[in-house]
């Protein structure tokens, strides 16, 4: 047992150099690598047509992520669907709404956004009850959103436009890390899909969120670090607290 030196985070590398992960690496002399364990794949136009969803008949669209925006406009192009200037856009957050600028002239469109919570967005949509909504989703999605829309009696259609797939991690087979960091149950699934015989041994497992922790435990993993916690609301804070104690107790070797 030596000090913690190498960490693998199962997410894309942050684009912002001010990421707390870089501060953590510098402060504790760590090597932190980033590798997405999962990736998003768009459904094909042929698959989409099999669901018999007509994008053209809708007057409004609900966006819960930037990914949903990308695949909505991709599918419109691939199916040669004209999106009228009168289309109304209802976005989960201001950041998601601003992302629309990648595809439309923002100031000339009817765009509404919430505070990041679906309940708040539904409150805004309640003022537009007569719209026929399209809800772009991943194949595996939270049922919370359709449930809320059903309860509020909105006229809407679910459109599965993309899916989450496990990434190929075969090049990591002979690479060892002291800590593996997971942010989703899908990341845990990908670990075992790539390495069915994975043995944890001394490798520490860090998980963010209750669903990720549950997936890790159900997969037979020993959880060493969990976040958020009252004393560590972020994953990097939880990692730092653990590393401080662990390295102190395991000397400088």
Coordinates of C-alpha atoms in Angstrom, one line a residue:
X1 CA 0.0 0.0 0.0
X2 CA 1.6 3.3 -1.1
X3 CA 0.3 6.8 -1.4
X4 CA -2.4 7.8 -3.8
X5 CA -0.7 8.9 -7.0
X6 CA -2.9 8.0 -10.0
X7 CA -6.6 8.7 -10.5
X8 CA -8.9 7.9 -13.4
X9 CA -12.1 10.0 -13.8
X10 CA -14.7 8.3 -16.0
X11 CA -15.6 11.6 -17.7
X12 CA -14.3 13.8 -20.6
X13 CA -11.4 16.0 -19.7
X14 CA -12.7 19.5 -18.5
X15 CA -12.4 22.1 -21.2
X16 CA -11.9 24.8 -18.5
X17 CA -8.4 24.9 -17.1
X18 CA -9.8 26.2 -13.8
X19 CA -11.4 22.8 -13.1
X20 CA -10.9 21.8 -9.4
X21 CA -9.5 18.5 -10.6
X22 CA -6.4 20.4 -11.9
X23 CA -6.0 22.2 -8.6
X24 CA -6.3 18.8 -6.8
X25 CA -3.6 17.3 -9.0
X26 CA -1.3 20.2 -8.5
X27 CA -1.8 20.4 -4.7
X28 CA -1.3 16.7 -4.0
X29 CA 1.2 15.9 -6.8
X30 CA -1.3 13.5 -8.5
X31 CA -1.6 12.2 -12.1
X32 CA -5.3 12.6 -13.0
X33 CA -6.5 11.1 -16.3
X34 CA -9.9 11.6 -17.8
X35 CA -11.6 9.0 -20.0
X36 CA -15.3 8.8 -20.8
X37 CA -16.6 5.3 -20.0
X38 CA -19.8 6.0 -21.9
X39 CA -20.7 7.9 -25.0
X40 CA -23.9 9.1 -26.8
X41 CA -24.9 7.7 -30.1
X42 CA -27.7 9.1 -32.2
X43 CA -30.5 6.9 -33.4
X44 CA -30.6 6.6 -37.2
X45 CA -33.3 8.3 -39.3
X46 CA -34.5 4.8 -40.2
X47 CA -34.9 3.9 -36.5
X48 CA -36.6 7.2 -35.8
X49 CA -39.1 6.7 -38.6
X50 CA -40.0 3.3 -37.1
X51 CA -41.4 5.1 -34.1
X52 CA -43.8 7.0 -36.4
X53 CA -43.1 10.4 -34.7
X54 CA -43.8 13.3 -37.0
X55 CA -41.6 16.3 -36.0
X56 CA -43.4 18.6 -38.3
X57 CA -46.8 18.5 -36.5
X58 CA -45.4 19.9 -33.3
X59 CA -45.6 23.6 -32.3
X60 CA -43.2 23.5 -29.4
X61 CA -40.2 21.4 -28.2
X62 CA -38.9 20.7 -24.7
X63 CA -35.1 20.6 -24.2
X64 CA -33.7 19.1 -21.0
X65 CA -30.0 19.1 -22.2
X66 CA -27.7 20.3 -24.9
X67 CA -27.4 16.8 -26.2
X68 CA -31.1 16.8 -26.8
X69 CA -30.7 20.0 -28.8
X70 CA -27.9 18.5 -31.0
X71 CA -29.9 15.4 -31.9
X72 CA -33.2 17.3 -32.5
X73 CA -31.6 19.4 -35.1
X74 CA -29.6 16.5 -36.5
X75 CA -32.7 14.4 -36.9
X76 CA -34.6 17.4 -38.5
X77 CA -31.8 17.6 -41.1
X78 CA -31.6 13.9 -41.7
X79 CA -35.4 13.6 -42.2
X80 CA -35.6 16.8 -44.2
X81 CA -38.0 18.2 -41.7
X82 CA -38.5 22.0 -41.9
X83 CA -38.6 23.6 -38.5
X84 CA -40.7 26.8 -38.7
X85 CA -39.7 30.1 -37.3
X86 CA -42.9 30.0 -35.2
X87 CA -41.5 27.0 -33.2
X88 CA -41.5 27.6 -29.4
X89 CA -38.6 26.3 -27.4
X90 CA -38.9 25.4 -23.7
X91 CA -35.5 24.8 -22.1
X92 CA -34.6 23.4 -18.7
X93 CA -32.1 26.2 -18.0
X94 CA -30.8 29.5 -19.3
X95 CA -27.5 27.8 -20.4
X96 CA -29.4 25.2 -22.3
X97 CA -31.5 27.9 -24.0
X98 CA -28.4 29.9 -25.0
X99 CA -27.0 26.8 -26.6
X100 CA -29.8 27.1 -29.2
X101 CA -27.8 29.9 -30.8
X102 CA -25.7 27.1 -32.4
X103 CA -28.8 26.3 -34.6
X104 CA -31.2 29.3 -34.7
X105 CA -31.2 33.1 -34.6
X106 CA -31.9 33.3 -30.9
X107 CA -33.4 36.8 -30.7
X108 CA -35.9 36.0 -33.4
X109 CA -37.4 32.9 -31.8
X110 CA -39.9 32.3 -28.9
X111 CA -37.7 30.8 -26.2
X112 CA -38.6 30.1 -22.6
X113 CA -36.3 28.6 -19.9
X114 CA -36.5 27.4 -16.3
X115 CA -34.1 27.5 -13.4
X116 CA -32.7 24.0 -14.0
X117 CA -35.6 22.1 -12.4
X118 CA -38.2 20.4 -14.5
X119 CA -41.0 21.4 -12.0
X120 CA -40.2 25.1 -12.7
X121 CA -40.2 24.5 -16.5
X122 CA -43.6 22.8 -16.2
X123 CA -44.9 25.9 -14.4
X124 CA -43.8 28.0 -17.4
X125 CA -45.4 25.6 -19.8
X126 CA -48.7 25.8 -18.0
X127 CA -49.1 29.2 -19.6
X128 CA -48.9 27.5 -23.0
X129 CA -51.3 24.7 -22.6
X130 CA -52.5 24.7 -26.3
X131 CA -49.1 23.8 -27.7
X132 CA -48.3 20.4 -29.2
X133 CA -45.0 19.5 -27.6
X134 CA -42.2 17.3 -28.7
X135 CA -39.9 15.9 -26.0
X136 CA -36.5 14.6 -27.3
X137 CA -35.1 12.0 -25.0
X138 CA -32.4 9.3 -24.6
X139 CA -33.5 5.7 -24.9
X140 CA -32.8 5.3 -21.2
X141 CA -34.4 8.4 -19.6
X142 CA -35.8 9.5 -16.3
X143 CA -39.5 8.8 -16.1
X144 CA -39.9 11.9 -13.9
X145 CA -40.4 14.2 -16.9
X146 CA -43.1 12.2 -18.7
X147 CA -44.9 11.7 -15.4
X148 CA -45.0 15.4 -14.7
X149 CA -46.2 16.2 -18.2
X150 CA -48.9 13.5 -18.0
X151 CA -50.1 14.9 -14.6
X152 CA -50.4 18.3 -16.1
X153 CA -52.3 16.9 -19.1
X154 CA -49.9 18.3 -21.8
X155 CA -50.3 17.2 -25.4
X156 CA -46.8 15.9 -26.0
X157 CA -44.9 13.2 -27.9
X158 CA -41.8 11.4 -26.7
X159 CA -39.0 11.2 -29.4
X160 CA -36.1 8.9 -28.7
X161 CA -33.2 10.5 -30.6
X162 CA -30.1 9.1 -28.9
X163 CA -28.8 6.4 -26.6
X164 CA -26.0 5.9 -24.1
X165 CA -23.5 3.2 -25.0
X166 CA -20.5 1.8 -23.3
X167 CA -17.2 3.0 -24.7
X168 CA -14.3 0.7 -25.7
X169 CA -11.8 0.8 -22.9
X170 CA -9.6 -2.2 -24.0
X171 CA -6.5 0.0 -24.1
X172 CA -6.7 0.4 -20.4
X173 CA -6.4 -3.3 -19.7
X174 CA -2.9 -3.1 -18.4
X175 CA -3.1 0.4 -16.8
X176 CA -3.5 0.6 -13.0
X177 CA -5.0 3.4 -11.0
X178 CA -5.2 4.0 -7.3
X179 CA -8.7 5.5 -7.6
X180 CA -11.5 5.1 -10.2
X181 CA -14.1 7.9 -10.1
X182 CA -17.7 7.2 -11.3
X183 CA -20.5 9.7 -11.9
X184 CA -23.2 7.4 -13.3
X185 CA -24.5 3.8 -13.1
X186 CA -23.7 3.6 -16.8
X187 CA -20.0 4.1 -16.0
X188 CA -20.1 1.1 -13.6
X189 CA -21.9 -1.0 -16.3
X190 CA -19.2 0.0 -18.8
X191 CA -16.4 -1.0 -16.4
X192 CA -17.7 -4.6 -16.2
X193 CA -18.7 -4.8 -19.8
X194 CA -15.1 -4.0 -20.8
X195 CA -13.5 -6.0 -17.9
X196 CA -15.9 -8.8 -16.9
X197 CA -13.2 -10.2 -14.6
X198 CA -12.4 -6.9 -12.9
X199 CA -11.0 -7.4 -9.3
X200 CA -11.0 -4.4 -7.1
X201 CA -8.2 -5.4 -4.7
X202 CA -6.6 -2.2 -3.4
X203 CA -8.2 0.0 -6.1
X204 CA -10.4 2.7 -4.4
X205 CA -13.8 3.4 -5.9
X206 CA -15.3 6.9 -5.7
X207 CA -18.9 7.5 -6.7
X208 CA -21.0 10.6 -7.1
X209 CA -24.8 10.4 -6.4
X210 CA -26.9 7.8 -4.7
X211 CA -27.8 5.9 -7.9
X212 CA -24.1 5.5 -8.8
X213 CA -23.3 4.3 -5.3
X214 CA -26.1 1.8 -5.5
X215 CA -24.9 0.5 -8.9
X216 CA -21.4 0.1 -7.6
X217 CA -22.5 -1.8 -4.5
X218 CA -24.8 -4.0 -6.6
X219 CA -21.9 -4.8 -8.8
X220 CA -19.9 -6.0 -5.8
X221 CA -17.6 -3.1 -5.5
X222 CA -16.3 -1.7 -2.2
X223 CA -17.1 2.0 -2.0
X224 CA -14.3 4.0 -0.5
X225 CA -15.3 7.6 -1.4
X226 CA -18.8 8.9 -1.9
X227 CA -20.2 12.4 -2.7
X228 CA -22.0 14.6 -2.1
X229 CA -21.6 14.6 1.6
X230 CA -22.3 17.5 4.1
X231 CA -18.5 17.9 4.5
X232 CA -17.8 17.3 0.8
X233 CA -20.6 18.5 -1.5
X234 CA -18.3 18.0 -4.6
X235 CA -16.4 14.9 -5.8
X236 CA -13.1 16.8 -5.7
X237 CA -13.6 17.8 -2.1
X238 CA -14.5 14.2 -1.2
X239 CA -11.3 13.0 -3.0
X240 CA -9.1 15.6 -1.3
X241 CA -10.4 14.6 2.2
X242 CA -9.8 11.0 1.5
X243 CA -6.3 11.5 -0.1
X244 CA -5.2 13.7 2.8
X245 CA -6.0 11.0 5.4
X246 CA -4.9 8.1 3.3
X247 CA -1.5 9.5 2.3
X248 CA -0.9 10.6 5.9
X249 CA -1.6 7.2 7.2
X250 CA 0.5 5.4 4.5
X251 CA 3.6 7.5 4.8
X252 CA 5.5 9.2 2.0
X253 CA 6.7 6.1 0.2

